[in-house]
Short mmCIF file of C-alpha atoms in Angstrom, two decimals:
data_model
loop_
_atom_site.label_atom_id
_atom_site.label_comp_id
_atom_site.label_asym_id
_atom_site.label_seq_id
_atom_site.Cartn_x
_atom_site.Cartn_y
_atom_site.Cartn_z
CA GLY A 219 -119.36 15.25 -4.31
CA ALA A 220 -115.76 15.31 -3.73
CA SER A 221 -113.33 12.20 -4.43
CA VAL A 222 -111.86 11.28 -1.08
CA LEU A 223 -108.71 9.12 -0.03
CA ILE A 224 -109.10 7.73 3.30
CA THR A 225 -105.98 5.43 4.91
CA GLY A 226 -106.55 2.85 7.55
CA ALA A 227 -109.81 2.45 5.90
CA SER A 228 -109.96 -1.73 6.66
CA LYS A 229 -111.01 -1.63 10.27
CA GLY A 230 -111.98 0.69 13.10
CA ILE A 231 -112.54 4.27 12.87
CA GLY A 232 -111.45 4.47 9.16
CA ARG A 233 -113.79 1.76 8.01
CA SER A 234 -116.84 3.75 9.82
CA ILE A 235 -115.81 7.02 8.55
CA ALA A 236 -115.32 5.54 5.01
CA LEU A 237 -119.05 3.95 4.85
CA ARG A 238 -120.14 7.35 5.80
CA LEU A 239 -118.21 9.27 2.94
CA ALA A 240 -119.56 6.60 0.63
CA ARG A 241 -122.88 7.97 1.16
CA VAL A 242 -121.94 11.67 0.12
CA ALA A 243 -118.61 11.69 -2.01
CA LYS A 244 -118.18 10.98 -5.57
CA GLY A 245 -115.86 8.28 -4.98
CA VAL A 246 -113.64 6.89 -2.30
CA ILE A 247 -110.18 5.33 -2.26
CA ALA A 248 -110.03 2.94 0.82
CA VAL A 249 -106.67 2.11 1.53
CA GLY A 250 -105.94 -0.50 4.39
CA ARG A 251 -103.66 -3.33 5.01
CA ASP A 252 -106.64 -6.21 5.12
CA GLU A 253 -107.78 -7.03 1.46
CA ARG A 254 -110.48 -8.85 2.89
CA ASP A 255 -112.01 -6.00 4.99
CA LEU A 256 -111.65 -3.65 2.11
CA VAL A 257 -113.77 -5.96 -0.20
CA SER A 258 -116.25 -6.24 2.72
CA LEU A 259 -116.39 -2.59 3.13
CA ALA A 260 -117.01 -2.11 -0.91
CA SER A 261 -119.74 -4.62 -1.03
CA GLU A 262 -121.82 -2.65 1.52
CA VAL A 263 -122.35 0.68 -0.53
CA PRO A 264 -123.45 0.99 -4.25
CA ALA A 265 -120.93 -0.52 -6.61
CA GLY A 266 -118.29 1.69 -8.09
CA ILE A 267 -118.23 4.15 -5.26
CA VAL A 268 -115.24 2.66 -3.10
CA THR A 269 -111.95 1.72 -4.87
CA THR A 270 -109.90 -0.02 -2.54
CA ILE A 271 -106.04 -0.36 -2.27
CA ALA A 272 -104.66 -3.17 0.02
CA GLY A 273 -101.18 -2.32 1.42
CA ASP A 274 -98.78 -0.86 4.10
CA ILE A 275 -98.54 2.77 3.60
CA CYS A 276 -95.18 2.45 4.93
CA ASP A 277 -94.29 0.62 1.89
CA PRO A 278 -93.08 2.97 -1.12
CA ALA A 279 -94.62 0.64 -3.59
CA THR A 280 -98.14 1.10 -1.74
CA ARG A 281 -97.77 4.87 -1.65
CA ASN A 282 -96.82 4.67 -5.63
CA ARG A 283 -100.02 2.53 -6.23
CA ILE A 284 -101.97 5.23 -4.42
CA LEU A 285 -100.47 8.00 -6.52
CA ASN A 286 -101.24 6.57 -9.45
CA GLN A 287 -104.80 5.43 -8.60
CA VAL A 288 -105.33 9.12 -7.84
CA CYS A 289 -103.80 10.16 -10.98
CA GLU A 290 -106.42 8.27 -12.48
CA VAL A 291 -109.24 9.71 -10.45
CA ARG A 292 -107.99 13.33 -11.33
CA ASP A 293 -110.18 15.16 -9.10
CA LEU A 294 -108.89 14.21 -5.98
CA GLN A 295 -109.92 17.01 -3.30
CA VAL A 296 -110.02 15.23 0.10
CA VAL A 297 -107.09 13.22 1.69
CA ILE A 298 -107.75 11.73 5.28
CA ASN A 299 -104.52 10.38 7.00
CA ASN A 300 -106.21 8.16 9.46
CA ALA A 301 -103.94 4.99 9.53
CA GLY A 302 -102.09 4.58 12.55
CA THR A 303 -100.92 2.26 15.59
CA SER A 304 -100.60 2.03 19.45
CA LEU A 305 -98.51 0.72 22.12
CA PHE A 306 -99.04 0.53 25.73
CA ARG A 307 -95.74 -0.42 27.27
CA SER A 308 -92.89 1.16 29.45
CA PHE A 309 -90.55 3.47 27.44
CA ALA A 310 -87.62 1.23 29.02
CA ASP A 311 -89.33 -2.10 28.07
CA GLN A 312 -90.00 -0.98 24.10
CA THR A 313 -87.62 -2.33 21.57
CA GLU A 314 -86.11 -0.37 18.73
CA ARG A 315 -88.38 -2.09 16.52
CA ASP A 316 -91.47 -1.13 18.69
CA ILE A 317 -90.19 2.77 18.38
CA ARG A 318 -89.28 2.82 14.93
CA ASN A 319 -92.66 1.16 13.95
CA LEU A 320 -94.67 3.71 15.73
CA ILE A 321 -93.07 6.83 14.22
CA GLU A 322 -93.08 5.32 10.61
CA VAL A 323 -96.68 4.28 10.63
CA ASN A 324 -97.81 7.51 12.66
CA LEU A 325 -95.81 9.94 11.28
CA ILE A 326 -93.27 9.28 8.54
CA ALA A 327 -95.65 7.40 6.46
CA PRO A 328 -98.70 10.14 6.48
CA MET A 329 -96.15 12.89 5.77
CA LEU A 330 -94.62 11.05 2.83
CA LEU A 331 -98.17 10.20 1.33
CA THR A 332 -99.00 13.85 1.79
CA GLN A 333 -96.20 15.39 -0.10
CA ALA A 334 -96.59 12.99 -2.92
CA LEU A 335 -100.30 14.32 -3.04
CA ILE A 336 -100.13 17.71 -2.67
CA PRO A 337 -99.07 18.38 -6.55
CA VAL A 338 -102.47 16.47 -7.01
CA LEU A 339 -104.50 18.47 -4.50
CA ALA A 340 -103.07 21.84 -5.47
CA ALA A 341 -104.31 21.39 -9.24
CA GLN A 342 -108.18 21.48 -7.61
CA PRO A 343 -109.92 24.75 -6.88
CA ARG A 344 -110.64 23.67 -3.18
CA ALA A 345 -108.80 20.72 -1.44
CA GLN A 346 -108.12 19.44 2.15
CA VAL A 347 -105.56 17.24 3.99
CA VAL A 348 -107.26 15.81 7.21
CA GLN A 349 -104.91 14.31 9.81
CA VAL A 350 -106.58 12.02 12.50
CA GLY A 351 -104.76 12.51 15.81
CA SER A 352 -105.19 11.65 19.23
CA THR A 353 -105.75 13.21 22.59
CA TYR A 354 -102.33 11.65 23.36
CA GLY A 355 -100.59 13.98 20.62
CA ARG A 356 -101.34 16.94 23.04
CA LEU A 357 -100.91 15.40 26.54
CA GLY A 358 -98.18 13.35 27.58
CA HIS A 359 -99.15 10.17 29.14
CA THR A 360 -97.42 7.38 30.90
CA GLY A 361 -96.95 4.27 28.95
CA TYR A 362 -97.38 6.05 25.89
CA THR A 363 -94.21 7.91 25.54
CA THR A 364 -93.67 6.71 21.92
CA TYR A 365 -97.32 6.77 20.97
CA CYS A 366 -97.58 10.47 22.12
CA ALA A 367 -94.44 11.73 20.17
CA SER A 368 -95.50 10.18 17.18
CA LYS A 369 -98.86 11.73 17.33
CA ALA A 370 -97.61 15.26 18.87
CA GLY A 371 -95.08 15.20 15.64
CA ARG A 372 -98.61 14.40 13.54
CA CYS A 373 -100.29 17.40 15.26
CA LEU A 374 -97.20 19.75 14.86
CA PHE A 375 -96.75 18.64 11.06
CA SER A 376 -100.30 19.70 10.48
CA GLU A 377 -99.91 22.91 12.05
CA ALA A 378 -96.81 24.02 10.20
CA LEU A 379 -98.28 22.60 6.86
CA GLU A 380 -101.46 24.41 7.05
CA ARG A 381 -99.32 27.89 7.76
CA GLU A 382 -97.33 26.99 4.67
CA LEU A 383 -100.22 26.38 2.57
CA ALA A 384 -101.97 29.16 3.84
CA ASP A 385 -101.74 30.96 -0.03
CA THR A 386 -103.10 27.91 -1.87
CA SER A 387 -106.16 26.15 -2.27
CA ILE A 388 -105.33 23.28 0.27
CA ARG A 389 -106.58 23.35 3.79
CA VAL A 390 -104.93 21.07 6.36
CA ARG A 391 -106.96 20.05 9.34
CA MET A 392 -106.44 18.38 12.61
CA PHE A 393 -109.20 15.94 14.08
CA SER A 394 -108.16 14.11 17.45
CA PRO A 395 -110.50 11.75 19.02
CA ARG A 396 -110.51 10.66 22.31
CA GLY A 397 -110.36 7.04 23.74
CA THR A 398 -112.14 4.69 21.17
CA ARG A 399 -113.14 1.26 21.53
CA THR A 400 -111.17 -0.24 18.86
CA ALA A 401 -108.39 -3.50 18.39
CA ILE A 402 -105.76 -0.91 18.53
CA ASN A 403 -105.70 -0.65 22.26
CA SER A 404 -104.60 -3.63 24.03
CA SER A 405 -106.30 -5.18 26.74
CA ALA A 406 -103.82 -3.95 29.38
CA ALA A 407 -104.69 -0.54 28.02
CA VAL A 408 -108.50 -0.87 28.22
CA ALA A 409 -108.31 -2.36 31.80
CA LEU A 410 -106.23 1.02 32.91
CA MET A 411 -108.49 3.28 31.28
CA GLN A 412 -111.55 1.41 32.74
CA SER A 413 -109.94 1.39 36.37
CA MET A 414 -109.19 5.51 35.85
CA GLY A 415 -112.81 5.93 35.30
CA GLN A 416 -111.93 7.29 31.41
CA GLU A 417 -114.80 6.85 29.01
CA PHE A 418 -114.53 5.40 25.47
CA ASP A 419 -116.18 6.50 22.19
CA SER A 420 -117.68 3.64 19.75
CA VAL A 421 -116.16 3.79 16.33
CA ASP A 422 -119.68 5.03 14.91
CA ASP A 423 -119.57 8.06 17.56
CA VAL A 424 -115.95 9.11 16.44
CA ALA A 425 -117.21 8.63 12.77
CA ASP A 426 -119.88 11.18 13.22
CA GLN A 427 -118.15 13.57 14.90
CA PHE A 428 -115.56 13.68 12.36
CA MET A 429 -118.33 13.89 9.70
CA HIS A 430 -119.55 16.74 11.30
CA PHE A 431 -116.20 18.15 11.86
CA LEU A 432 -115.59 17.52 7.78
CA ALA A 433 -118.84 19.62 7.14
CA SER A 434 -117.54 22.41 9.40
CA ASN A 435 -115.16 25.07 8.80
CA ARG A 436 -113.03 24.62 11.77
CA THR A 437 -109.36 23.90 11.30
CA ASP A 438 -109.05 21.99 14.43
CA ARG A 439 -110.80 19.34 16.93
CA GLN A 440 -110.09 17.97 20.14
CA GLY A 441 -112.03 15.07 21.52
CA GLY A 442 -115.11 15.47 24.02
CA ARG A 443 -115.07 15.82 27.49
CA PRO A 444 -113.18 15.52 29.99
CA ASP A 445 -110.30 15.27 27.24
CA ARG A 446 -110.70 18.51 25.98
CA PHE A 447 -110.30 20.09 29.69
CA PHE A 448 -107.31 17.78 30.14
CA VAL A 449 -105.81 18.90 27.13
CA TRP A 450 -106.28 22.61 28.03
CA LEU A 451 -105.12 22.10 31.36
CA ASN A 452 -102.01 20.53 30.52
CA GLN A 453 -101.40 23.66 28.27
CA SER A 454 -101.79 26.12 30.81
CA LEU A 455 -101.11 24.13 34.14
CA PRO A 456 -98.95 21.49 33.19
CA GLY A 457 -97.84 20.42 36.88
CA VAL A 458 -101.27 20.01 37.76
CA VAL A 459 -101.68 17.24 35.37
CA ARG A 460 -98.56 15.65 36.22
CA HIS A 461 -99.38 15.43 39.81
CA SER A 462 -102.17 13.73 38.64
CA LEU A 463 -100.48 11.14 36.73
CA VAL A 464 -97.58 10.67 38.99
CA SER A 465 -100.03 9.90 41.64
CA ARG A 466 -101.54 7.14 39.93
CA LEU A 467 -97.92 5.65 38.70
CA PRO A 468 -98.26 2.49 40.97
CA LYS A 469 -101.68 1.50 39.20
CA ILE A 470 -100.35 2.56 35.66
CA ARG A 471 -97.30 0.21 36.63
CA HIS A 472 -99.60 -2.47 37.54
CA TYR A 473 -101.27 -2.80 34.12
CA LEU A 474 -97.95 -1.98 32.05
CA GLN A 475 -96.67 -5.31 33.91
CA GLU A 476 -100.28 -6.99 33.08
CA GLY A 477 -99.65 -5.86 29.15
CA ILE A 478 -96.26 -7.60 29.09
CA HIS A 479 -97.31 -10.88 30.93
#
């Protein structure tokens, strides 16, 4: 019955979550870069449930359009910061533009959007901000240096903000899926994960997990096995995880080179 805003809704996990939200929410504001995909999304649900905003959340003009739409709705209760991007590339081969883009999309833009929406959410008896993170926001992985930094930043932003808003009506929560079959992953990244025996979830699996999480009282959810175990191991015995990844460096470097060519 709540009004919900979700970013990154035109494709992948965000689209699948938005379709599920449209079944149970009073209204969904779906934000994404691809206008045609957003129109397609809206056409799959009853008329009037989904309002679309096509634009880049890194653009202040897009964030202003979101805020104006939210002010028209007036009863926004849930914000889902899902929009994100990835890059599988050796840190030495990343350009300044690569680094700035990852940090801007995955960390700065959701922070600024959340900041703009806090006064709107605070006016509700109950409200929440849900950050969509990644296993690699909790575990540093070769080939994903900047991506890990951006997702770790989102994770700690969520944790700090949850504590800062603990005496308000706003809850801040963190949902971190494991590897998912989406276009965000390059062919080299997919080939590496498959060669290492890592499993992928489908976008529908992740969307179902998200909806279960949303309906729960949990503040944080880390993706399924074995990722949850490796995150725990990295926190408890980081040397063990380091040894595992370092032993695989030749294989990882091979696929990093494949990605460049």
